[in-house]
XYZ file of N, CA and C in Angstrom:
849
model
N -59.899 37.341 -9.846
C -58.999 37.438 -10.931
C -57.641 36.654 -10.669
N -57.266 35.911 -11.641
C -56.095 35.001 -11.478
C -54.834 35.974 -11.669
N -53.742 35.448 -11.146
C -52.532 36.319 -11.115
C -52.064 36.572 -12.583
N -52.170 35.682 -13.496
C -51.678 35.874 -14.773
C -52.593 36.663 -15.628
N -53.762 36.999 -15.168
C -54.728 37.814 -15.849
C -54.586 39.319 -15.514
N -53.734 39.660 -14.558
C -53.502 41.040 -14.081
C -53.023 41.897 -15.332
N -53.439 43.150 -15.284
C -53.101 44.100 -16.397
C -51.584 44.246 -16.327
N -50.879 43.905 -17.504
C -49.493 44.154 -17.562
C -49.138 45.504 -18.104
N -48.207 46.216 -17.406
C -47.857 47.482 -17.859
C -46.540 47.460 -18.696
N -46.375 48.318 -19.508
C -45.108 48.553 -20.296
C -44.388 49.862 -19.925
N -43.119 49.663 -19.593
C -42.332 50.842 -19.214
C -41.108 51.055 -20.112
N -41.005 52.132 -20.759
C -39.995 52.451 -21.701
C -38.886 53.200 -21.047
N -37.708 52.694 -20.911
C -36.681 53.326 -20.088
C -35.859 54.286 -21.035
N -35.142 55.204 -20.452
C -34.408 56.250 -21.357
C -33.171 55.507 -22.006
N -32.823 54.380 -21.684
C -31.683 53.640 -22.401
C -32.185 52.815 -23.549
N -33.520 52.987 -23.922
C -34.023 52.196 -25.025
C -34.642 50.812 -24.707
N -34.421 50.379 -23.452
C -34.974 49.168 -23.133
C -36.546 49.333 -22.693
N -37.240 48.267 -23.012
C -38.615 48.143 -22.532
C -38.776 47.186 -21.433
N -39.495 47.409 -20.389
C -39.815 46.388 -19.525
C -41.288 46.187 -19.246
N -41.771 45.054 -18.982
C -43.188 44.785 -18.655
C -43.216 44.229 -17.255
N -44.364 44.484 -16.608
C -44.662 43.944 -15.274
C -46.067 44.437 -14.733
N -46.271 44.146 -13.502
C -47.490 44.389 -12.837
C -47.148 45.125 -11.519
N -48.258 45.883 -11.138
C -48.104 46.638 -9.973
C -49.375 46.708 -9.246
N -49.361 46.487 -7.831
C -50.580 46.498 -7.109
C -50.145 46.797 -5.697
N -51.181 47.111 -4.831
C -50.938 47.412 -3.407
C -50.631 48.838 -3.041
N -50.543 49.128 -1.794
C -50.212 50.497 -1.306
C -49.167 50.420 -0.236
N -48.447 51.403 -0.068
C -47.502 51.550 0.957
C -46.015 51.740 0.444
N -45.036 51.191 1.223
C -43.677 51.272 0.835
C -43.372 50.533 -0.534
N -42.722 51.013 -1.479
C -42.582 50.280 -2.729
C -41.638 49.031 -2.450
N -42.047 47.931 -3.119
C -41.262 46.740 -2.934
C -41.149 46.116 -4.387
N -39.913 45.867 -4.752
C -39.712 45.394 -6.099
C -39.356 43.866 -6.141
N -40.025 43.020 -6.836
C -39.597 41.616 -6.965
C -38.793 41.505 -8.266
N -37.710 40.757 -8.176
C -36.814 40.586 -9.287
C -36.469 39.086 -9.310
N -36.870 38.498 -10.568
C -36.893 37.063 -10.873
C -35.497 36.570 -11.213
N -35.457 35.268 -11.398
C -34.125 34.676 -11.771
C -33.937 34.433 -13.227
N -32.939 33.658 -13.679
C -32.496 33.653 -14.948
C -33.525 33.227 -16.056
N -34.410 32.359 -15.716
C -35.310 31.864 -16.627
C -36.762 32.137 -16.219
N -36.918 33.135 -15.345
C -38.214 33.495 -14.847
C -38.639 34.755 -15.603
N -39.768 35.301 -15.113
C -40.355 36.579 -15.632
C -41.239 37.148 -14.526
N -41.992 38.163 -14.842
C -42.795 38.816 -13.785
C -43.792 37.753 -13.034
N -44.050 36.703 -13.791
C -45.022 35.687 -13.225
C -44.389 34.822 -12.086
N -43.084 34.917 -11.905
C -42.472 34.054 -11.055
C -42.831 34.318 -9.539
N -43.455 35.370 -9.259
C -43.879 35.719 -7.918
C -45.260 35.572 -7.574
N -45.869 34.708 -8.222
C -47.359 34.476 -7.961
C -47.659 34.041 -6.531
N -46.684 33.175 -6.044
C -46.976 32.634 -4.639
C -46.739 33.785 -3.600
N -46.151 34.847 -3.965
C -46.015 36.024 -3.103
C -46.979 37.173 -3.162
N -47.593 37.224 -4.322
C -48.261 38.477 -4.681
C -49.404 38.919 -3.706
N -50.318 38.049 -3.385
C -51.368 38.440 -2.507
C -50.884 38.779 -1.068
N -49.876 37.968 -0.630
C -49.320 38.256 0.750
C -48.634 39.534 0.813
N -48.006 39.901 -0.202
C -47.206 41.140 -0.093
C -47.971 42.425 -0.540
N -48.832 42.333 -1.532
C -49.695 43.461 -1.953
C -50.635 43.846 -0.768
N -50.830 43.027 0.186
C -51.594 43.430 1.212
C -50.909 44.490 2.161
N -49.602 44.618 2.003
C -48.790 45.444 2.873
C -47.955 46.482 2.196
N -47.638 46.235 0.872
C -46.806 47.081 0.181
C -47.210 47.391 -1.218
N -46.593 48.440 -1.780
C -46.764 48.886 -3.178
C -45.748 47.943 -3.945
N -46.370 46.900 -4.535
C -45.506 45.859 -5.126
C -45.386 45.979 -6.705
N -44.185 45.828 -7.212
C -43.917 45.675 -8.612
C -43.244 44.425 -8.958
N -43.704 43.630 -9.886
C -42.969 42.523 -10.241
C -42.821 42.668 -11.816
N -41.563 42.840 -12.183
C -41.264 43.082 -13.597
C -40.404 42.004 -14.342
N -40.389 42.011 -15.610
C -39.659 41.059 -16.306
C -38.286 41.755 -16.642
N -37.183 41.169 -16.300
C -35.875 41.728 -16.632
C -35.689 41.832 -18.156
N -34.659 42.401 -18.539
C -34.425 42.934 -19.899
C -34.868 41.958 -21.057
N -34.362 40.637 -20.928
C -34.579 39.746 -21.943
C -35.721 38.688 -21.720
N -36.450 38.853 -20.727
C -37.530 37.938 -20.247
C -38.783 38.250 -20.767
N -39.713 37.304 -20.868
C -41.138 37.455 -21.408
C -41.910 38.447 -20.667
N -42.537 39.254 -21.404
C -42.862 39.399 -22.733
C -41.961 40.516 -23.440
N -40.877 40.861 -22.865
C -40.123 42.006 -23.473
C -39.449 41.516 -24.781
N -39.229 42.487 -25.654
C -38.750 42.209 -27.008
C -37.469 43.022 -27.249
N -36.612 43.103 -26.207
C -35.238 43.726 -26.370
C -34.228 42.990 -26.994
N -33.373 43.570 -27.755
C -32.401 42.834 -28.508
C -31.011 43.476 -28.250
N -30.010 42.667 -28.174
C -28.626 43.314 -27.878
C -27.597 42.402 -28.591
N -26.733 43.035 -29.437
C -25.743 42.275 -30.134
C -24.523 42.089 -29.326
N -24.332 42.968 -28.239
C -23.118 42.857 -27.488
C -23.019 41.628 -26.661
N -21.823 41.019 -26.583
C -21.707 39.864 -25.636
C -21.364 40.178 -24.226
N -21.721 41.373 -23.785
C -21.152 41.835 -22.435
C -22.288 42.019 -21.445
N -23.394 41.224 -21.601
C -24.546 41.490 -20.660
C -24.247 40.876 -19.240
N -24.692 41.524 -18.264
C -24.544 40.933 -16.898
C -25.478 41.619 -15.949
N -25.418 41.167 -14.682
C -26.313 41.767 -13.611
C -25.967 43.251 -13.431
N -24.834 43.752 -13.855
C -24.578 45.176 -13.781
C -25.424 45.990 -14.702
N -25.801 45.438 -15.863
C -26.686 46.088 -16.851
C -28.178 45.916 -16.262
N -28.482 44.861 -15.758
C -29.805 44.697 -15.145
C -30.081 45.651 -13.942
N -29.090 45.913 -13.220
C -29.158 46.969 -12.137
C -29.363 48.255 -12.555
N -28.694 48.715 -13.729
C -28.959 49.984 -14.295
C -30.386 50.080 -14.850
N -30.867 48.987 -15.501
C -32.269 48.920 -15.828
C -33.206 49.180 -14.697
N -32.873 48.510 -13.536
C -33.793 48.644 -12.341
C -33.776 50.144 -11.832
N -32.507 50.766 -11.894
C -32.502 52.136 -11.396
C -33.222 53.034 -12.346
N -33.142 52.846 -13.573
C -33.983 53.625 -14.648
C -35.451 53.379 -14.301
N -35.830 52.140 -13.889
C -37.265 51.899 -13.688
C -37.757 52.625 -12.438
N -36.952 52.652 -11.362
C -37.266 53.453 -10.193
C -37.336 54.911 -10.506
N -36.548 55.445 -11.390
C -36.602 56.833 -11.788
C -37.846 57.219 -12.497
N -38.216 56.229 -13.456
C -39.395 56.401 -14.334
C -40.636 56.419 -13.434
N -40.658 55.645 -12.357
C -41.827 55.485 -11.591
C -41.744 56.396 -10.429
N -40.812 57.325 -10.298
C -40.638 58.282 -9.315
C -40.566 57.659 -7.896
N -39.852 56.452 -7.859
C -39.583 55.796 -6.561
C -38.108 56.182 -6.081
N -38.133 56.924 -5.012
C -36.816 57.356 -4.487
C -36.152 56.222 -3.794
N -36.877 55.300 -3.096
C -36.314 54.292 -2.267
C -37.164 53.073 -2.227
N -36.669 51.881 -2.340
C -37.559 50.661 -2.431
C -36.898 49.556 -1.581
N -37.672 48.619 -1.337
C -37.222 47.238 -0.852
C -37.031 46.418 -1.995
N -35.964 45.685 -2.107
C -35.807 44.827 -3.202
C -35.857 43.333 -2.725
N -36.511 42.465 -3.405
C -36.671 41.106 -3.154
C -36.274 40.259 -4.444
N -35.168 39.665 -4.489
C -34.677 39.053 -5.660
C -34.253 37.593 -5.423
N -34.494 36.770 -6.438
C -34.143 35.386 -6.467
C -33.111 35.093 -7.482
N -32.155 34.276 -7.184
C -31.079 33.821 -8.078
C -30.501 35.184 -8.894
N -30.515 35.046 -10.125
C -29.989 36.204 -10.843
C -30.610 37.566 -10.419
N -31.904 37.426 -10.078
C -32.524 38.651 -9.505
C -31.858 39.196 -8.256
N -31.500 38.204 -7.416
C -30.749 38.623 -6.127
C -29.424 39.238 -6.468
N -28.785 38.691 -7.546
C -27.472 39.240 -7.948
C -27.764 40.668 -8.510
N -28.828 40.823 -9.191
C -29.204 42.201 -9.768
C -29.428 43.168 -8.513
N -30.067 42.627 -7.547
C -30.461 43.484 -6.415
C -29.174 43.933 -5.667
N -28.269 42.982 -5.441
C -27.035 43.364 -4.718
C -26.174 44.284 -5.674
N -26.196 44.188 -7.058
C -25.348 45.078 -7.910
C -26.007 46.518 -7.755
N -27.388 46.634 -7.676
C -27.928 47.916 -7.520
C -27.615 48.550 -6.152
N -27.650 47.686 -5.202
C -27.295 48.178 -3.790
C -25.800 48.742 -3.735
N -24.974 48.200 -4.423
C -23.587 48.588 -4.507
C -23.517 49.926 -5.315
N -24.209 49.973 -6.471
C -24.116 51.095 -7.265
C -24.807 52.369 -6.760
N -25.974 52.080 -5.985
C -26.854 53.186 -5.563
C -27.465 52.825 -4.224
N -26.719 52.698 -3.164
C -27.184 52.287 -1.844
C -28.245 53.117 -1.393
N -28.235 54.376 -1.644
C -29.276 55.302 -1.125
C -30.721 55.069 -1.733
N -30.767 54.206 -2.726
C -32.018 53.926 -3.259
C -32.733 52.700 -2.680
N -31.910 51.962 -1.702
C -32.413 50.651 -1.249
C -32.647 50.777 0.160
N -33.929 50.544 0.630
C -34.347 50.504 2.116
C -33.959 49.234 2.717
N -34.202 48.102 2.095
C -33.741 46.769 2.591
C -33.687 45.831 1.392
N -33.015 44.698 1.601
C -32.836 43.886 0.500
C -32.849 42.391 0.942
N -33.563 41.608 0.111
C -33.618 40.192 0.270
C -33.028 39.439 -0.924
N -32.062 38.613 -0.843
C -31.448 37.925 -2.011
C -31.429 36.444 -1.690
N -32.095 35.674 -2.557
C -32.144 34.207 -2.505
C -30.983 33.647 -3.446
N -30.024 32.996 -2.854
C -28.942 32.340 -3.583
C -28.518 33.072 -4.774
N -28.024 34.361 -4.578
C -27.451 35.029 -5.764
C -26.284 34.283 -6.329
N -26.278 34.000 -7.691
C -25.302 33.182 -8.228
C -23.967 33.815 -8.626
N -23.325 34.454 -7.627
C -22.110 35.143 -7.868
C -21.001 34.132 -7.895
N -20.750 33.614 -9.071
C -19.992 32.362 -9.295
C -18.562 32.573 -8.696
N -18.049 33.657 -8.811
C -16.560 33.923 -8.409
C -16.399 33.662 -6.912
N -17.482 33.774 -6.154
C -17.346 33.468 -4.682
C -17.081 32.029 -4.350
N -17.521 31.156 -5.273
C -17.220 29.778 -5.102
C -15.712 29.478 -5.064
N -14.957 30.284 -5.824
C -13.599 30.068 -6.003
C -12.763 30.609 -4.871
N -13.411 31.127 -3.746
C -12.727 31.643 -2.693
C -12.195 30.626 -1.753
N -12.691 29.336 -1.880
C -12.120 28.219 -1.147
C -11.731 27.084 -2.077
N -10.794 26.281 -1.673
C -10.484 25.139 -2.560
C -11.535 24.203 -2.851
N -12.416 23.802 -1.812
C -13.587 23.019 -2.057
C -14.545 23.653 -2.983
N -14.780 24.946 -2.768
C -15.740 25.666 -3.753
C -15.169 25.660 -5.068
N -13.897 25.859 -5.352
C -13.315 25.812 -6.707
C -13.583 24.571 -7.394
N -13.395 23.416 -6.643
C -13.638 22.165 -7.253
C -15.061 21.977 -7.605
N -15.969 22.427 -6.871
C -17.451 22.301 -7.057
C -17.729 23.176 -8.226
N -17.209 24.381 -8.391
C -17.490 25.342 -9.446
C -17.043 24.658 -10.725
N -15.793 24.191 -10.748
C -15.222 23.577 -11.924
C -16.048 22.392 -12.428
N -16.571 21.671 -11.478
C -17.263 20.484 -11.822
C -18.690 20.965 -12.393
N -19.202 21.988 -11.879
C -20.383 22.629 -12.472
C -20.162 23.124 -13.894
N -19.028 23.748 -14.045
C -18.827 24.312 -15.374
C -18.639 23.220 -16.341
N -18.022 22.110 -16.010
C -17.785 21.087 -16.880
C -19.144 20.289 -17.226
N -19.938 20.143 -16.195
C -21.183 19.276 -16.427
C -22.345 20.055 -16.868
N -22.397 21.429 -16.667
C -23.592 22.212 -16.935
C -23.248 23.354 -17.778
N -22.335 24.299 -17.413
C -22.196 25.526 -18.224
C -21.647 25.373 -19.632
N -20.525 24.415 -19.710
C -19.895 24.261 -21.010
C -20.898 23.429 -21.914
N -21.598 22.335 -21.516
C -22.482 21.784 -22.416
C -23.617 22.627 -22.844
N -24.174 23.336 -21.941
C -25.282 24.280 -22.247
C -24.832 25.349 -23.275
N -23.691 25.978 -23.062
C -23.210 26.990 -23.934
C -22.910 26.406 -25.295
N -22.409 25.141 -25.353
C -22.272 24.514 -26.655
C -23.570 24.336 -27.379
N -24.531 23.872 -26.618
C -25.917 23.703 -27.273
C -26.457 25.048 -27.760
N -26.280 26.060 -27.046
C -26.724 27.416 -27.477
C -25.983 27.786 -28.699
N -24.766 27.725 -28.701
C -23.904 28.013 -29.955
C -24.342 27.126 -31.196
N -24.719 25.985 -30.889
C -25.216 25.075 -32.064
C -26.612 25.309 -32.493
N -27.252 26.256 -31.807
C -28.654 26.493 -32.162
C -29.637 25.677 -31.530
N -29.313 24.721 -30.639
C -30.211 23.902 -29.919
C -30.596 24.487 -28.553
N -31.337 25.627 -28.533
C -31.615 26.294 -27.482
C -32.449 25.503 -26.309
N -33.276 24.746 -26.881
C -34.226 24.028 -25.891
C -33.297 22.995 -25.072
N -32.403 22.387 -25.818
C -31.514 21.450 -25.217
C -30.665 22.229 -24.115
N -30.185 23.318 -24.514
C -29.407 24.222 -23.617
C -30.129 24.526 -22.310
N -31.403 24.897 -22.550
C -32.232 25.268 -21.413
C -32.431 24.051 -20.470
N -32.686 22.898 -21.078
C -32.825 21.661 -20.218
C -31.526 21.298 -19.355
N -30.439 21.453 -20.089
C -29.190 21.258 -19.332
C -29.016 22.197 -18.286
N -29.186 23.509 -18.484
C -29.058 24.569 -17.393
C -30.101 24.374 -16.214
N -31.280 24.049 -16.631
C -32.290 23.853 -15.707
C -31.937 22.714 -14.768
N -31.486 21.634 -15.354
C -31.032 20.484 -14.427
C -29.936 20.764 -13.608
N -28.936 21.548 -14.124
C -27.765 21.865 -13.298
C -28.067 22.835 -12.199
N -28.887 23.720 -12.445
C -29.180 24.757 -11.449
C -30.233 24.298 -10.461
N -31.208 23.510 -10.842
C -32.302 23.148 -9.976
C -32.220 21.687 -9.519
N -31.485 20.891 -10.224
C -31.510 19.420 -10.020
C -32.385 18.750 -11.081
N -32.025 17.510 -11.425
C -32.667 16.840 -12.540
C -34.125 16.583 -12.287
N -34.337 16.333 -10.980
C -35.756 15.969 -10.548
C -36.619 17.115 -10.151
N -36.150 18.348 -10.333
C -36.926 19.590 -9.904
C -38.248 19.608 -10.787
N -39.221 20.211 -9.969
C -40.533 20.341 -10.664
C -40.505 21.315 -11.875
N -39.527 22.154 -11.921
C -39.372 23.099 -13.072
C -38.727 22.528 -14.313
N -38.357 21.187 -14.198
C -37.573 20.574 -15.314
C -38.570 19.981 -16.342
N -39.968 20.033 -16.073
C -40.929 19.435 -17.084
C -42.167 20.126 -16.979
N -43.093 19.869 -17.811
C -44.557 20.352 -17.742
C -44.689 21.802 -17.833
N -45.699 22.466 -17.292
C -45.924 23.766 -17.552
C -44.920 24.781 -17.077
N -44.299 24.291 -15.989
C -43.181 25.156 -15.433
C -42.024 25.192 -16.411
N -41.708 24.170 -17.128
C -40.667 24.189 -18.167
C -41.031 24.996 -19.367
N -42.403 24.879 -19.705
C -42.920 25.647 -20.774
C -42.717 27.138 -20.602
N -42.880 27.557 -19.351
C -42.675 29.053 -19.051
C -41.204 29.363 -19.110
N -40.362 28.366 -18.728
C -39.010 28.735 -18.790
C -38.490 28.856 -20.172
N -39.135 28.078 -21.029
C -38.760 28.137 -22.524
C -39.186 29.451 -23.189
N -40.192 30.129 -22.648
C -40.500 31.507 -23.076
C -39.410 32.469 -22.739
N -38.469 32.067 -21.864
C -37.413 32.966 -21.430
C -36.009 32.459 -21.797
N -36.003 31.775 -23.000
C -34.676 31.320 -23.468
C -33.748 32.404 -23.726
N -34.233 33.504 -24.337
C -33.282 34.552 -24.688
C -32.583 35.220 -23.408
N -33.258 35.232 -22.266
C -32.628 35.705 -20.999
C -31.577 34.714 -20.682
N -31.785 33.438 -20.643
C -30.798 32.460 -20.273
C -29.664 32.582 -21.268
N -29.904 32.695 -22.587
C -28.851 32.652 -23.526
C -27.934 33.946 -23.486
N -28.525 35.031 -23.222
C -27.703 36.231 -23.061
C -26.744 36.176 -21.863
N -27.222 35.478 -20.723
C -26.344 35.327 -19.670
C -25.257 34.312 -19.974
N -25.712 33.217 -20.551
C -24.806 31.974 -20.713
C -23.659 32.429 -21.744
N -23.967 33.224 -22.711
C -22.944 33.505 -23.815
C -22.258 34.904 -23.486
N -22.465 35.494 -22.333
C -21.863 36.734 -22.015
C -20.396 36.490 -21.766
N -19.674 37.626 -22.070
C -18.130 37.456 -21.870
C -17.794 37.585 -20.337
N -18.777 37.996 -19.467
C -18.576 37.969 -18.012
C -19.910 37.932 -17.437
N -20.601 36.839 -17.320
C -21.942 36.690 -16.851
C -22.047 36.792 -15.376
N -20.894 36.661 -14.646
C -20.891 36.686 -13.176
C -19.798 37.671 -12.824
N -19.995 38.962 -13.030
C -18.991 39.931 -12.617
C -18.732 39.969 -11.159
N -17.568 40.253 -10.661
C -17.274 40.303 -9.338
C -17.699 41.493 -8.604
N -18.498 41.306 -7.619
C -18.817 42.347 -6.549
C -18.037 41.971 -5.462
N -17.029 42.816 -5.118
C -16.043 42.428 -4.099
C -16.602 42.206 -2.731
N -15.978 41.435 -1.925
C -16.374 41.208 -0.496
C -16.379 42.586 0.195
N -15.387 43.479 -0.077
C -15.397 44.807 0.633
C -16.634 45.607 0.238
N -17.098 45.528 -0.998
C -18.317 46.236 -1.411
C -19.494 45.720 -0.750
N -19.633 44.387 -0.594
C -20.677 43.748 0.031
C -20.744 44.028 1.480
N -19.627 44.023 2.117
C -19.526 44.218 3.542
C -19.871 45.768 3.920
N -19.708 46.615 2.966
C -20.043 47.995 3.193
C -21.441 48.329 2.919
N -22.285 47.517 2.481
C -23.674 47.904 2.202
C -24.267 48.396 3.577
N -24.961 49.501 3.517
C -25.548 50.146 4.634
C -26.947 49.723 5.093
N -27.526 49.018 3.984
C -28.969 48.702 4.357
C -29.119 47.297 4.944
N -30.216 46.900 5.596
C -30.432 45.568 6.174
C -30.571 44.621 4.912
N -29.816 43.575 5.088
C -29.819 42.451 4.061
C -30.224 41.075 4.650
N -31.142 40.400 3.980
C -31.453 39.060 4.376
C -31.016 38.185 3.221
N -30.137 37.210 3.486
C -29.769 36.232 2.558
C -30.413 34.932 2.872
N -30.991 34.149 1.736
C -31.722 32.968 1.957
C -31.259 31.957 0.988
N -31.217 30.681 1.497
C -30.716 29.558 0.643
C -31.466 28.283 1.050
N -31.678 27.375 0.116
C -32.392 26.126 0.375
C -31.398 25.056 0.897
N -31.703 24.396 1.960
C -30.871 23.342 2.515
C -30.648 22.145 1.445
N -31.584 22.047 0.494
C -31.393 20.976 -0.471
C -30.833 21.489 -1.830
N -30.283 22.608 -1.804
C -29.781 23.220 -3.056
C -28.662 22.528 -3.573
N -28.360 22.772 -4.885
C -27.195 22.052 -5.540
C -25.788 22.568 -4.884
N -24.771 21.717 -4.845
C -23.541 22.060 -4.279
C -22.960 23.418 -4.729
N -23.107 23.714 -6.053
C -22.483 24.958 -6.421
C -23.155 26.216 -5.824
N -24.450 26.132 -5.685
C -25.124 27.200 -4.945
C -24.673 27.410 -3.482
N -24.425 26.194 -2.813
C -24.137 26.222 -1.464
C -22.690 26.786 -1.259
N -21.793 26.450 -2.234
C -20.449 26.912 -2.144
C -20.476 28.474 -2.240
N -21.217 28.959 -3.196
C -21.242 30.375 -3.484
C -21.923 31.037 -2.291
N -23.071 30.509 -1.779
C -23.808 31.149 -0.682
C -22.865 31.240 0.623
N -22.218 30.072 0.941
C -21.407 30.088 2.146
C -20.518 31.232 2.141
N -19.818 31.421 0.931
C -18.768 32.482 0.895
C -19.381 33.858 0.845
N -20.506 33.965 0.240
C -21.167 35.323 0.383
C -21.606 35.781 1.763
N -22.049 34.763 2.511
C -22.364 34.927 3.872
C -21.201 35.384 4.707
N -20.041 34.800 4.481
C -18.839 35.225 5.161
C -18.405 36.668 4.790
N -18.692 37.070 3.538
C -18.413 38.310 3.096
C -19.337 39.413 3.609
N -20.465 38.980 4.219
C -21.431 39.961 4.639
C -21.830 39.717 5.996
N -20.965 39.994 6.916
C -21.119 39.651 8.398
C -22.357 40.315 9.065
N -22.807 41.431 8.359
C -23.990 42.102 8.983
C -25.271 41.709 8.418
N -25.275 40.849 7.376
C -26.444 40.262 6.835
C -26.979 39.189 7.742
N -28.285 39.062 7.564
C -28.994 37.813 8.255
C -29.077 36.814 7.225
N -28.652 35.534 7.685
C -28.680 34.448 6.754
C -29.555 33.395 7.193
N -30.447 32.912 6.313
C -31.458 31.873 6.708
C -31.335 30.710 5.631
N -31.193 29.541 6.214
C -31.148 28.357 5.331
C -32.496 27.579 5.490
N -33.132 27.320 4.470
C -34.547 26.868 4.457
C -34.689 25.352 4.186
N -35.261 24.640 5.137
C -35.518 23.261 4.998
C -36.461 22.907 3.925
N -36.286 21.818 3.269
C -37.275 21.375 2.199
C -37.255 22.280 0.895
N -36.184 22.920 0.705
C -36.075 23.843 -0.405
C -34.802 23.651 -1.193
N -34.773 23.826 -2.414
C -33.539 23.909 -3.224
C -33.249 25.322 -3.612
N -32.857 25.471 -4.877
C -32.582 26.853 -5.502
C -33.781 27.717 -5.428
N -35.095 27.219 -5.588
C -36.212 28.027 -5.783
C -36.942 28.142 -4.443
N -36.332 28.795 -3.407
C -36.898 28.934 -2.108
C -38.316 29.444 -2.076
N -38.449 30.648 -2.855
C -39.739 31.384 -2.840
C -40.903 30.590 -3.412
N -40.536 29.587 -4.295
C -41.517 28.749 -4.910
C -41.767 27.421 -4.184
N -40.702 26.886 -3.651
C -40.682 25.627 -3.096
C -41.332 25.606 -1.542
N -40.913 26.731 -0.811
C -41.391 26.858 0.457
C -41.989 28.173 0.676
N -43.032 28.382 -0.186
C -43.666 29.796 -0.381
C -44.117 30.400 0.964
N -44.841 29.562 1.785
C -45.478 29.996 3.065
C -44.327 30.489 4.010
N -43.342 29.679 4.134
C -42.118 30.043 5.020
C -41.423 31.273 4.477
N -41.260 31.350 3.168
C -40.583 32.481 2.610
C -41.351 33.724 2.855
N -42.701 33.708 2.613
C -43.530 34.853 2.783
C -43.453 35.373 4.288
N -43.620 34.432 5.134
C -43.663 34.831 6.598
C -42.293 35.348 6.968
N -41.225 34.813 6.609
C -39.954 35.203 6.937
C -39.574 36.530 6.372
N -39.810 36.776 5.062
C -39.448 38.058 4.478
C -40.417 39.146 4.973
N -41.614 38.913 5.108
C -42.547 39.976 5.666
C -42.033 40.367 7.047
N -41.739 39.410 7.858
C -41.314 39.843 9.151
C -40.001 40.673 9.139
N -39.167 40.218 8.207
C -37.852 40.990 8.105
C -38.056 42.439 7.541
N -38.773 42.607 6.463
C -38.955 43.900 5.930
C -39.860 44.793 6.718
N -40.782 44.186 7.575
C -41.633 45.021 8.444
C -40.920 45.920 9.263
N -39.601 45.529 9.701
C -38.831 46.328 10.547
C -38.248 47.605 9.830
N -38.238 47.617 8.532
C -37.567 48.591 7.802
C -38.476 49.249 6.761
N -39.806 49.238 6.882
C -40.763 49.606 5.821
C -41.246 51.020 6.041
N -40.654 51.829 6.859
C -40.980 53.252 7.032
C -39.966 54.052 6.470
N -40.331 54.689 5.228
C -39.349 55.518 4.569
C -39.406 56.919 4.961
């Protein structure tokens, strides 16, 4: 059976949000949380490796395929996504889980860890885009402002003009690099199925809310932070400052990868994360 032919479940949360995803395996619960233009299918390269050891759930966040949620408020952020995830844990009677998140999914994982640390056994975050951290250094501020000028502002303008596809192309190039494999072909087609998710983040009044260094430093669970050595400068600036804020976290920089570490260096990612969570997988 192919990954995409797995039986997709629908979960109705008490806040009126519906989420879709897949679940397989046995053992300690492990939740995969995808990035801004991904969905439950983003973890195909991890699925068989992790379901052999864990009770795995890969779900689509609030505005991602195939969910049909709508929200008129311009205040959407990772804080809302974290509340959705906590509702999902409650619905599935999961008291405590391991979280593995990439990009905005990593941001979501850290947001829940701050809000409900007792629910998280261990946490893996790949380049969480906590943009305000770039501004903690003069060099990072310059990089973040250049990213805002070259990527965020043109993409937002395209979204407001109704040219959503162009906005997605601009954002994809800025986040992953113009030559990234996800900028064209089948990978881009999947990303376009998640336009609403990107749009809700891009047009939010505060898409990158601050989780303070003090809150991150106080997290009690083991944390693994991962970044690609070939990532875009804005991600490196953010990541470097997040690492400084989390002296107790383990940080790994992955050769041959950009922003999409779990996709671009799947074998290394799987081996590294499995070794990390194996130490903390007894609930």
